[in-house]
Coordinates of C-alpha atoms in Angstrom, one line a residue:
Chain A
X1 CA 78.9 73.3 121.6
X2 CA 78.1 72.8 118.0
X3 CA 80.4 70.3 116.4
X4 CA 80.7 69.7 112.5
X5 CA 82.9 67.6 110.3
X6 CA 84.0 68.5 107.5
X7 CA 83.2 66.6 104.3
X8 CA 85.4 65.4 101.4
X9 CA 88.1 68.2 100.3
X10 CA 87.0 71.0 98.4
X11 CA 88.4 70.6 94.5
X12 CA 90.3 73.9 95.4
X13 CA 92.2 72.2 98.8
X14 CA 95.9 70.9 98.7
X15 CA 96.4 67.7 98.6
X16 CA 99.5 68.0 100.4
X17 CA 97.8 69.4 104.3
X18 CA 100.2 71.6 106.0
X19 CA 100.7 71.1 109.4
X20 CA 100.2 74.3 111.4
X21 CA 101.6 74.8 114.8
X22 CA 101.5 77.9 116.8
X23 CA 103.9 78.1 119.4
X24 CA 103.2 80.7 122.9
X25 CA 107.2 82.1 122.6
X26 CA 109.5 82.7 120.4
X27 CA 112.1 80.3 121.9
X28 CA 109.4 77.7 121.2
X29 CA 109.0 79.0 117.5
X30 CA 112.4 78.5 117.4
X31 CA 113.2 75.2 118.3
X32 CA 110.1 74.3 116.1
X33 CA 111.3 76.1 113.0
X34 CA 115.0 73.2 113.4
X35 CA 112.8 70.8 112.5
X36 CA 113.0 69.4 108.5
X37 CA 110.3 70.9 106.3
X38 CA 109.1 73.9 108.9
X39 CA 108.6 77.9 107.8
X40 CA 107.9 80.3 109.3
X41 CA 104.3 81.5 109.0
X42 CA 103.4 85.4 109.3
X43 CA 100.1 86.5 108.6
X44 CA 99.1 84.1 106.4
X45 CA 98.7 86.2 103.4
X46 CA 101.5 85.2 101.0
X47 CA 100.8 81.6 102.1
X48 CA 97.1 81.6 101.2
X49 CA 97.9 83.6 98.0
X50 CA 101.0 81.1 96.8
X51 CA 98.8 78.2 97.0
X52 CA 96.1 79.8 95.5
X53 CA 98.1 80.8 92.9
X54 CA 99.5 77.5 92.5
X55 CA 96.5 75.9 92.2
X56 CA 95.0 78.4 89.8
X57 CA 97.6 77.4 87.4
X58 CA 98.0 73.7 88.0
X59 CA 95.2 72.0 90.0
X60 CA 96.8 68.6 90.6
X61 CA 100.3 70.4 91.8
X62 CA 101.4 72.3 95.2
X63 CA 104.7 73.0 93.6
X64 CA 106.2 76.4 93.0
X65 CA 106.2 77.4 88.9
X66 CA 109.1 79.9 87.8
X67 CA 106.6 81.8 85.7
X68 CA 105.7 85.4 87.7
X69 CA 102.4 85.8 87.9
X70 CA 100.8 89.8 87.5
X71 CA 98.5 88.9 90.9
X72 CA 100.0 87.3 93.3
X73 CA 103.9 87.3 92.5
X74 CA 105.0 84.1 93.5
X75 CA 107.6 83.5 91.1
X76 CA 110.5 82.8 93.4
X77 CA 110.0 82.0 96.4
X78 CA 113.0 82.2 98.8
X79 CA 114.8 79.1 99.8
X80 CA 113.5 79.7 103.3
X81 CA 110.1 78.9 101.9
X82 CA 110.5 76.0 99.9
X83 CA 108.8 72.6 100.2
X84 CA 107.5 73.4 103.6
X85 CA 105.3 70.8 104.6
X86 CA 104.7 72.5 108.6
X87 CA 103.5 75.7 109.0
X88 CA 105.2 78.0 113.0
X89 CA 102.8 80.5 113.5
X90 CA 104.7 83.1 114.7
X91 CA 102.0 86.3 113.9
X92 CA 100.9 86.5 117.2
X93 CA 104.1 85.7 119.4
X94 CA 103.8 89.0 121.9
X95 CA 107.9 88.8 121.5
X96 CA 106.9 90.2 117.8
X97 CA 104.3 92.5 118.3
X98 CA 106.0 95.5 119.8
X99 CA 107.3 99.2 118.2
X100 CA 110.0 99.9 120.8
X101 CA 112.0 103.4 120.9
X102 CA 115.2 104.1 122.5
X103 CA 117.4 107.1 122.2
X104 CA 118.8 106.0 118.9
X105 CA 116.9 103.6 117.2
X106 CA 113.1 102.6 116.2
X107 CA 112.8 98.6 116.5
X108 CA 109.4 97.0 115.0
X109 CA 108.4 93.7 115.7
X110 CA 108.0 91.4 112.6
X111 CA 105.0 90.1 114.0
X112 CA 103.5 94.4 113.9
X113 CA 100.6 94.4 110.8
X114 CA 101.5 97.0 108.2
X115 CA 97.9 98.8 108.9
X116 CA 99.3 98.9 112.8
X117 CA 102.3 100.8 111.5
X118 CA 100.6 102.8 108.9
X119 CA 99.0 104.6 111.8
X120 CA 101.7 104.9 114.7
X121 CA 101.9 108.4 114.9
X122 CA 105.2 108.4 116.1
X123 CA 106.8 106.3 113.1
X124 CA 104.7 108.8 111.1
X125 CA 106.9 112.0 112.4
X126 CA 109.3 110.1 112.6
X127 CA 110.1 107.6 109.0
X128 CA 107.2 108.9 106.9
X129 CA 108.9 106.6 104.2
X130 CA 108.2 103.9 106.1
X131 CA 104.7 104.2 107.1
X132 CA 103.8 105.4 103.7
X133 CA 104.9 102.3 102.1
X134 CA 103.0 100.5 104.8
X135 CA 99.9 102.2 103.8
X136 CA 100.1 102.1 100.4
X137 CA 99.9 98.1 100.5
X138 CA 96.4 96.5 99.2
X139 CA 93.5 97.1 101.1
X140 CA 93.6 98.1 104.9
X141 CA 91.5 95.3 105.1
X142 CA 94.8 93.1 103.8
X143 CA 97.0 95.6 106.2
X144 CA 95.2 94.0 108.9
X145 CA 96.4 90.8 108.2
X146 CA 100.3 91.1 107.1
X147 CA 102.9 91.0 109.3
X148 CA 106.1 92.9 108.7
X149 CA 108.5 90.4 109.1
X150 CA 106.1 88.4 106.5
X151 CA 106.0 91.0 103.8
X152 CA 109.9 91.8 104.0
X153 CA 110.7 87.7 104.1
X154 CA 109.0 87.3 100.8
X155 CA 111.5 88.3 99.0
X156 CA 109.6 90.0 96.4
X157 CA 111.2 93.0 94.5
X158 CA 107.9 94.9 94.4
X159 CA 107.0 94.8 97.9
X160 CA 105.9 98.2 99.2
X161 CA 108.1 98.0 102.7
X162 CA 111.2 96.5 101.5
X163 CA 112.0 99.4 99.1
X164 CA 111.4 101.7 101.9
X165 CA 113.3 100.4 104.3
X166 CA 116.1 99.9 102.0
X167 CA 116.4 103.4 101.7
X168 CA 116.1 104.0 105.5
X169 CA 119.4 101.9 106.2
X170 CA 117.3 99.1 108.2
X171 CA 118.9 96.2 109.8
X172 CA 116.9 92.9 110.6
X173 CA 117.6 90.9 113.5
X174 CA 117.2 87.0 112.6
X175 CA 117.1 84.5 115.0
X176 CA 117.4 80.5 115.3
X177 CA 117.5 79.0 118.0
X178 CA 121.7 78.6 118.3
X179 CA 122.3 82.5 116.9
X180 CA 121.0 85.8 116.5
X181 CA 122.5 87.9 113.5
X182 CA 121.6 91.0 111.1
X183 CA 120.8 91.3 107.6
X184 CA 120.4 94.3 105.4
X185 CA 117.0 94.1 103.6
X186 CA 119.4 92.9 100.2
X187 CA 120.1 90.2 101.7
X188 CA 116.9 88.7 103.4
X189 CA 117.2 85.7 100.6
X190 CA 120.3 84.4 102.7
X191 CA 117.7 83.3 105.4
X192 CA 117.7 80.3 107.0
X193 CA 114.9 77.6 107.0
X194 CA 115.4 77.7 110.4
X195 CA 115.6 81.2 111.1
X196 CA 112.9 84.0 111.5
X197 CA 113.1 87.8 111.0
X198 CA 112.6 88.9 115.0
X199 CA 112.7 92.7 114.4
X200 CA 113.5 95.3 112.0
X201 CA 115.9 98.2 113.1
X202 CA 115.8 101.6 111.8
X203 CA 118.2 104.8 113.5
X204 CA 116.2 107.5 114.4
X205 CA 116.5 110.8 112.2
X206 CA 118.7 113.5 113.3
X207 CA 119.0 116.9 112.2
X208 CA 116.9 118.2 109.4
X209 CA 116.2 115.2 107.7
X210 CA 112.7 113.5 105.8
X211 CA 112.1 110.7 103.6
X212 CA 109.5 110.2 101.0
X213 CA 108.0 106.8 99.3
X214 CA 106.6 106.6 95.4
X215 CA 104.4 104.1 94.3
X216 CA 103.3 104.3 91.1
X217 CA 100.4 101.9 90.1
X218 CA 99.4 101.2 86.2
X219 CA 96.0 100.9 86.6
X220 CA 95.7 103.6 89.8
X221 CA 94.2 101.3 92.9
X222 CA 94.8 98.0 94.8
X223 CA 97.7 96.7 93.2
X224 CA 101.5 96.1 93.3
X225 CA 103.9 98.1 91.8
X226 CA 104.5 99.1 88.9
X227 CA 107.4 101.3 90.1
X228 CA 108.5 102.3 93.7
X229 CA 111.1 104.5 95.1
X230 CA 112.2 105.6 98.0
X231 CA 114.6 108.8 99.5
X232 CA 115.8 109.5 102.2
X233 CA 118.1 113.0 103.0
X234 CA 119.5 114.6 105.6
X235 CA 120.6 118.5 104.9
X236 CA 123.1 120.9 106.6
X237 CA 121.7 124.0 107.5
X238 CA 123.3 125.7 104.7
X239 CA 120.8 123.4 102.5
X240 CA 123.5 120.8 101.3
X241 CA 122.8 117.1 100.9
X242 CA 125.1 115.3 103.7
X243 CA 122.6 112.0 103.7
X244 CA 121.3 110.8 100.3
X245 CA 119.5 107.9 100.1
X246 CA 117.1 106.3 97.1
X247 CA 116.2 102.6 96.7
X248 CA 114.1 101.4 93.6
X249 CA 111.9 98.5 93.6
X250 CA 109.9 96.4 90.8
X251 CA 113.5 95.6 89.1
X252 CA 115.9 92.8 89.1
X253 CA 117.7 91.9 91.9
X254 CA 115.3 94.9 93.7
X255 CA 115.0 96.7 95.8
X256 CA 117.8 98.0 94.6
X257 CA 119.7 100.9 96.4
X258 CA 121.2 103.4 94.0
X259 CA 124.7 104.4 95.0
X260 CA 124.9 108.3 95.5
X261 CA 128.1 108.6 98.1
X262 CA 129.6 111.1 95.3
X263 CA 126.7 113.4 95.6
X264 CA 126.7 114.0 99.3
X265 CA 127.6 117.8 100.1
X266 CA 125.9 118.6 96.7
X267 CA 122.9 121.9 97.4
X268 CA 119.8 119.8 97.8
X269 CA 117.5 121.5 94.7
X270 CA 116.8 120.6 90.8
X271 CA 120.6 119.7 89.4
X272 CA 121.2 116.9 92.7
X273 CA 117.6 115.6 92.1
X274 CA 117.9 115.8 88.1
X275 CA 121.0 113.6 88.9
X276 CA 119.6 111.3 91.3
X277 CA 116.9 110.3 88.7
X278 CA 119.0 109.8 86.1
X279 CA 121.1 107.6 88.7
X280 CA 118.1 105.5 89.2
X281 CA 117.1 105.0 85.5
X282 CA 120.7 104.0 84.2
X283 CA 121.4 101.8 87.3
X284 CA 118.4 99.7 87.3
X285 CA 116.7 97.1 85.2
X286 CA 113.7 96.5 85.4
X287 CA 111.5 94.1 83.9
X288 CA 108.8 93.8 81.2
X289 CA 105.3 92.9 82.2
X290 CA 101.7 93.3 82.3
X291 CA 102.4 96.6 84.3
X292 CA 104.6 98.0 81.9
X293 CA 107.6 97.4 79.3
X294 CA 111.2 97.5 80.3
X295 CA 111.6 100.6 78.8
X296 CA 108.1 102.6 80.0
X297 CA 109.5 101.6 83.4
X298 CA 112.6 102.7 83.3
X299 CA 110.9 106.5 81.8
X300 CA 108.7 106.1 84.9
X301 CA 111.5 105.1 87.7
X302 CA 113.1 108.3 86.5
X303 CA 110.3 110.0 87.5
X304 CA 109.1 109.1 90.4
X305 CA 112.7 108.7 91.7
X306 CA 112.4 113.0 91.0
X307 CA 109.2 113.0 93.3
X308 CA 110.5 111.0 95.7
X309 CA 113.7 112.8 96.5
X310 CA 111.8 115.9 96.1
X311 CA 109.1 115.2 98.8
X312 CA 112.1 114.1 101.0
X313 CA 113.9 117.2 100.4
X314 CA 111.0 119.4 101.2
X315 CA 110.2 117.6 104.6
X316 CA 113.6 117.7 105.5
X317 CA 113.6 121.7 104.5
X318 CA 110.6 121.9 106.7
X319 CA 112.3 120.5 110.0
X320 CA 114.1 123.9 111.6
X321 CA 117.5 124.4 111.6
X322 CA 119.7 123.1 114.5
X323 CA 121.9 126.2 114.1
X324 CA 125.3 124.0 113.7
X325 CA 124.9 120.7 111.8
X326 CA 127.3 119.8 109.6
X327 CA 127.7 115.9 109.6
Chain B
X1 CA 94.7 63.1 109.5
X2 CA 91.9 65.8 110.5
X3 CA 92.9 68.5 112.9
X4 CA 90.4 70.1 115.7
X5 CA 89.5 73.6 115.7
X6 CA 87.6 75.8 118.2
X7 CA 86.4 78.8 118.0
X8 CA 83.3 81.1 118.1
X9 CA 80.7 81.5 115.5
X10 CA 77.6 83.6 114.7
X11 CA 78.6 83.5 118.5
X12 CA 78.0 79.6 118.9
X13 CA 80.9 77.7 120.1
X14 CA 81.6 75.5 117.4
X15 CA 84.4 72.8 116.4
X16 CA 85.2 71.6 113.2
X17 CA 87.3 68.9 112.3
X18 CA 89.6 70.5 108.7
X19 CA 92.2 68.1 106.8
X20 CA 94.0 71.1 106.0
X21 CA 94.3 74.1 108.7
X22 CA 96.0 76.0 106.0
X23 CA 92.5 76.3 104.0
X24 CA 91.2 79.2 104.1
X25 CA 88.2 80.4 106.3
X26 CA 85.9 80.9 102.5
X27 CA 86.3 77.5 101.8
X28 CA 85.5 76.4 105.7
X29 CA 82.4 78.6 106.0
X30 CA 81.1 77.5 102.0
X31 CA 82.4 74.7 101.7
X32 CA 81.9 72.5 105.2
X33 CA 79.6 74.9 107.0
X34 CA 77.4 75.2 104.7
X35 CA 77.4 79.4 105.2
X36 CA 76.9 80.4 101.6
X37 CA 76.1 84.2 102.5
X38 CA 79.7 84.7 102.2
X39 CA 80.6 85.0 99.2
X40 CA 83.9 84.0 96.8
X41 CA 84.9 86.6 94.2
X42 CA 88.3 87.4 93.3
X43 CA 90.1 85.0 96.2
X44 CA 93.0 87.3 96.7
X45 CA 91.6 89.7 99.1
X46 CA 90.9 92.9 97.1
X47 CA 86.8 92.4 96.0
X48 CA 85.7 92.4 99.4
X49 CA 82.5 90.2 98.7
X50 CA 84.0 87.8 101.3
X51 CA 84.1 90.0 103.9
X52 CA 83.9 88.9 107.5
X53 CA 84.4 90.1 111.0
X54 CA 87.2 88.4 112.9
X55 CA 87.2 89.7 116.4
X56 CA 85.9 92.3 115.3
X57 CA 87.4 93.6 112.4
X58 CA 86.3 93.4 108.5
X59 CA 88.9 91.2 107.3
X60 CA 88.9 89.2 103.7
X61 CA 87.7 85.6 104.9
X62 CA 89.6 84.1 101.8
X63 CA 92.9 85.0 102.8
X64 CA 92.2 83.8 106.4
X65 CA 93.8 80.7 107.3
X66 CA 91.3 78.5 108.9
X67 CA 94.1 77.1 111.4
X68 CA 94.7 80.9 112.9
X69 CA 91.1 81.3 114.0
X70 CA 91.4 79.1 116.9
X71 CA 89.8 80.7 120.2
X72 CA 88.8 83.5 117.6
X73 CA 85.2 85.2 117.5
X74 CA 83.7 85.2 113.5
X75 CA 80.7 86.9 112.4
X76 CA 79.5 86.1 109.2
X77 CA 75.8 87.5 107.3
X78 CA 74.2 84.7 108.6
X79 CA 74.6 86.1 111.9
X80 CA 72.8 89.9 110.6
X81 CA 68.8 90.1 111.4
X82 CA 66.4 87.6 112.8
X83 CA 63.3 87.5 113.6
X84 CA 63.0 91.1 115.2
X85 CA 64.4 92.2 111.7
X86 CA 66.7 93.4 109.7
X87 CA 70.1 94.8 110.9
X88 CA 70.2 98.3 110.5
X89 CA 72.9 98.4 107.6
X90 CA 70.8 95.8 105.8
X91 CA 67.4 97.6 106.8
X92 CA 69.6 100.6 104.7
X93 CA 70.7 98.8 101.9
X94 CA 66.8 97.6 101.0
X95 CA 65.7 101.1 101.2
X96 CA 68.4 102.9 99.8
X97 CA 68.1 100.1 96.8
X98 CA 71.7 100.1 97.2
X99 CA 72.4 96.6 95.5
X100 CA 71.4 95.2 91.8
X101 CA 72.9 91.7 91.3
X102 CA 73.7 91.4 95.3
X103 CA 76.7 89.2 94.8
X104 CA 78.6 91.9 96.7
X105 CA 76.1 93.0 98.9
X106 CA 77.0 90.4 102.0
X107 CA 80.6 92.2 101.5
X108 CA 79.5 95.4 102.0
X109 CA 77.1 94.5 104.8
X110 CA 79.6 93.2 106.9
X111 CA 82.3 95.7 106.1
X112 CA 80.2 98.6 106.9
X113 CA 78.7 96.6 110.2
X114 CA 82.1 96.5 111.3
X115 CA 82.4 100.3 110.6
X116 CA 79.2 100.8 113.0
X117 CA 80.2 98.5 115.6
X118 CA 83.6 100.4 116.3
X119 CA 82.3 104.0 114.9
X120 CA 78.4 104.8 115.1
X121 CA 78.5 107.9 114.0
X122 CA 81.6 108.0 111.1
X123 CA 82.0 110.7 109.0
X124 CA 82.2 110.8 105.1
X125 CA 85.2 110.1 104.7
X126 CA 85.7 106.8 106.8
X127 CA 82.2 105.7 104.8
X128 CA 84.1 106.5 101.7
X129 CA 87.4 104.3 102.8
X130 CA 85.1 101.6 104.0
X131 CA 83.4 101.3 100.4
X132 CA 86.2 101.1 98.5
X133 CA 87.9 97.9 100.3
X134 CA 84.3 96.3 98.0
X135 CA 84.0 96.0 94.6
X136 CA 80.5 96.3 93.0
X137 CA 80.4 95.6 89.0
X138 CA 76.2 96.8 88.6
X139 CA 75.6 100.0 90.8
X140 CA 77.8 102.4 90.1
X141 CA 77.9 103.1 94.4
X142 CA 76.2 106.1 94.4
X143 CA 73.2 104.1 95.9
X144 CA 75.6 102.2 98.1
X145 CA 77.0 104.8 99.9
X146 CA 73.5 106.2 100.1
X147 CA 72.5 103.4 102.2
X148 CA 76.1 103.2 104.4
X149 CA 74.5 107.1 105.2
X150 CA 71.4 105.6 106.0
X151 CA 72.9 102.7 107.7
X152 CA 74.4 105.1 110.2
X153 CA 70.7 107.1 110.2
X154 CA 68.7 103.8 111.4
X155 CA 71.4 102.3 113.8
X156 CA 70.9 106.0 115.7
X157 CA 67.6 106.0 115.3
X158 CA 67.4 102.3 116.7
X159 CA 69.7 102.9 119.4
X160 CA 67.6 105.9 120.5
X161 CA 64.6 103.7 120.1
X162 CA 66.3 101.1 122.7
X163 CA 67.4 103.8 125.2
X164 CA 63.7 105.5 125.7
X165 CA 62.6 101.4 126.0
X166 CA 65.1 101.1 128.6
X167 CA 64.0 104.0 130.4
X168 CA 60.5 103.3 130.5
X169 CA 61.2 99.3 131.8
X170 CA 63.8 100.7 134.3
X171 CA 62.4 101.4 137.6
X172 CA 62.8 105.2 137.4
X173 CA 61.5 105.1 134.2
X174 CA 58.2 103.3 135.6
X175 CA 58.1 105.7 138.2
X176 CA 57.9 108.6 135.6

């Protein structure tokens, strides 16, 4: 066995040294995650990339800056990520690491990689939305590494699965270690620092139904946002709209979930996708940066809003007709 | 306070002693280790010129947490050739001229040894999605998918070599 020290810190290491404990359950993770100063660590990926960023912008400080950065997006963290000074591993907890199906509903581990569920076959059927925001994140090389539960925790309004799942209606189980609850992807900010996302919860699609995700990059490869959108529809078999679903990211407050409840019942073609995208451009804001202006965003969250609801509609047009539907 | 670490290397068992387990595996592999083949571009995970293989995968080593690797298995360049040669995908790259500066080239080595290791033979395509988790700023990539082709060409060709070598030291094959 070789055995090597290392030397004096790097000039690029934190001064502050997490402490990094990886518990074999969840139960464990839990009871860890009650002590003061613990979070919950995923994949790794956001961590590495916060402090990185951090320390790209202020060498002698570990602390958070309110500026948003165009790489690595750190500009808020969430308050279940603040001044964490321990690091639970919880990535690799087998509790996490499971797709499970049962008659109604599709529950994916928060420990699952995004590349894992980028290429479940089943979810692909099934919530091409969802596995279509997975893939579309970085490099597959990256998917590897993040962990669902890590990349929805973030909190960060351009995130690729977030917006998605918005749109599908998920539901997140958290857990401490006194309480189990759900959240709505809106609300993942109201986490605990002693809770963890254990799974995320989607129904499974009935009826003639599909779902589509938009990402529109600036520059065209490898990087987030600049807008995304997702639909989800469910059609009669006369071809009206009786689900209608679109959720916009890369905007304040996002993702943001348009409210169409008046359109539902409207003939799923141009005029109810016309609408929808107009919907999405005058009921979001988003936000000037290197990506775009407020206002070239806006233009381009109309539009993709149009391809998303249009790719749904066509899936959902492609799934043969139950003869009777009319929910 | 240091914190102990164990896993496999260039497949030594090693143990290092990190202040911080939430560095990241660049910095412990440059940095402490000495392995300089890896290499540090853009630091966030999308040039691919720190490539590595983590239980055998291509993963970015600078957005690997050093602490997560316990009990792990790492390949690095370092661990590529020896004194029977050249690895077949680097064998490839010196023919096929598929490098100028290099800086990238340990990146795309590993990547696309990683590719081999799971997928001998891979088609175009999965060559093609291989390539583009690296960034090269001289070639162009024409001449570095060239040599991914010809990677693919020599590891046959070796493993070919190895199975008639077999043969011939196996007892049948002495027989024949």
């Amino acid at each position: 066995m070789t055995i090597l020290d290392r030397g004096l810190p790097s000039p690029g290491v934190s001064p502050d040294p997490m402490v990094l404990l990886t518990p074999r359950s969840l139960d464990e993770a839990l009871h860890l995650l009650t002590a003061e100063g613990a979070a919950v660590l995923g994949g790794g990926v956001g961590h590495t990339l916060r402090r990185h960023d951090r320390h790209r912008r202020d060498p002698t400080s570990s602390g958070s800056s309110p500026e948003r950065d165009a790489i690595s997006q750190t500009s808020s963290d969430p308050p279940h990520k603040r001044d964490a000074t321990s690091l639970v591993s919880v990535g690799s907890l087998p509790e996490l690491r499971t797709i499970l199906w049962s008659g109604e509903h599709v529950t994916i581990g928060a420990g699952v990689r995004l590349g894992e569920i980028e290429a479940d076959e089943r979810l692909v059927r099934t919530w091409p939305i969802v596995t279509e925001a997975a893939g579309s994140v970085a490099t597959g090389r990256i998917r590897r590494l993040v962990t669902l539960g890590g990349n929805v925790a973030a909190g960060d309004d351009s995130h690729d699965l977030p917006v998605a799942l918005a749109a599908a209606g998920a539901v997140l189980t958290v857990r401490s270690v006194s309480s189990t609850r759900t959240l709505r992807i809106g609300e993942v900010n109201d986490l605990g620092g002693d809770e963890l996302i254990q799974d995320v919860r989607l129904p499974i699609p009935s009826g003639r139904a599909g779902s589509a995700y938009e990402k529109f990059l600036s520059r065209g490869v490898w990087e987030y946002a600049c807008v995304n959108v997702g639909a989800v529809v469910r059609l009669d078999d006369a071809g009206a709209a009786r689900r209608l679903s679109l959720a916009v990211g890369s905007v304040t407050g996002g993702p943001v979930v348009i409210d169409l409840a008046d359109l539902r019942g409207s003939v799923a073609g141009g005029v109810l996708i016309d609408e929808v995208a107009r919907r999405a451009a005058a009921s979001t804001r988003p936000y000037g940066d290197v990506k775009g202006s407020a206002e070239y965003k806006t233009r381009m969250i109309a539009e993709f809003s149009r391809r998303a609801m249009t790719g749904a509609v066509r899936r959902a047009e492609e799934t043969p007709r139950s003869g009777g539907e009319s929910t | 306070m240091m914190v102990r670490l164990r896993f496999r290397l260039n497949h030594e068992d090693v143990e290092i002693h990190v202040r911080d387990p939430a560095s990241t595996l660049l910095d412990v592999l440059r940095d402490d280790l000495g392995l300089t083949g890896t290499k540090s571009g853009c630091a966030i995970g999308y040039c691919g010129a720190c490539t590595v293989i983590v239980d055998g995968e291509a993963v970015p080593a600078c957005l690997r947490m050093v602490g997560l690797l316990e009990g792990r298995e790492v390949r690095t360049i370092e661990d590529l050739g020896g004194p029977e040669g050249l690895d077949p995908v680097q064998a490839a790259f010196v023919k096929c001229a598929g490098l100028q500066c290099g800086f990238c080239t340990p990146g795309h080595v590993m990547a696309l040894r990683a590719l081999l290791d799971e997928e001998p033979e891979p088609d175009d395509e999965r060559i093609r999605r291989t390539v583009d988790g690296n960034y090269c700023r001289c070639t162009g990539y024409v001449k570095i998918l060239d040599a991914a082709r010809e990677a693919v060409a020599l590891q046959k060709a070796v493993a070919v070599r190895n199975s008639r070598a077999g043969a011939a030291t196996s007892p049948e094959g002495r027989r024949r």
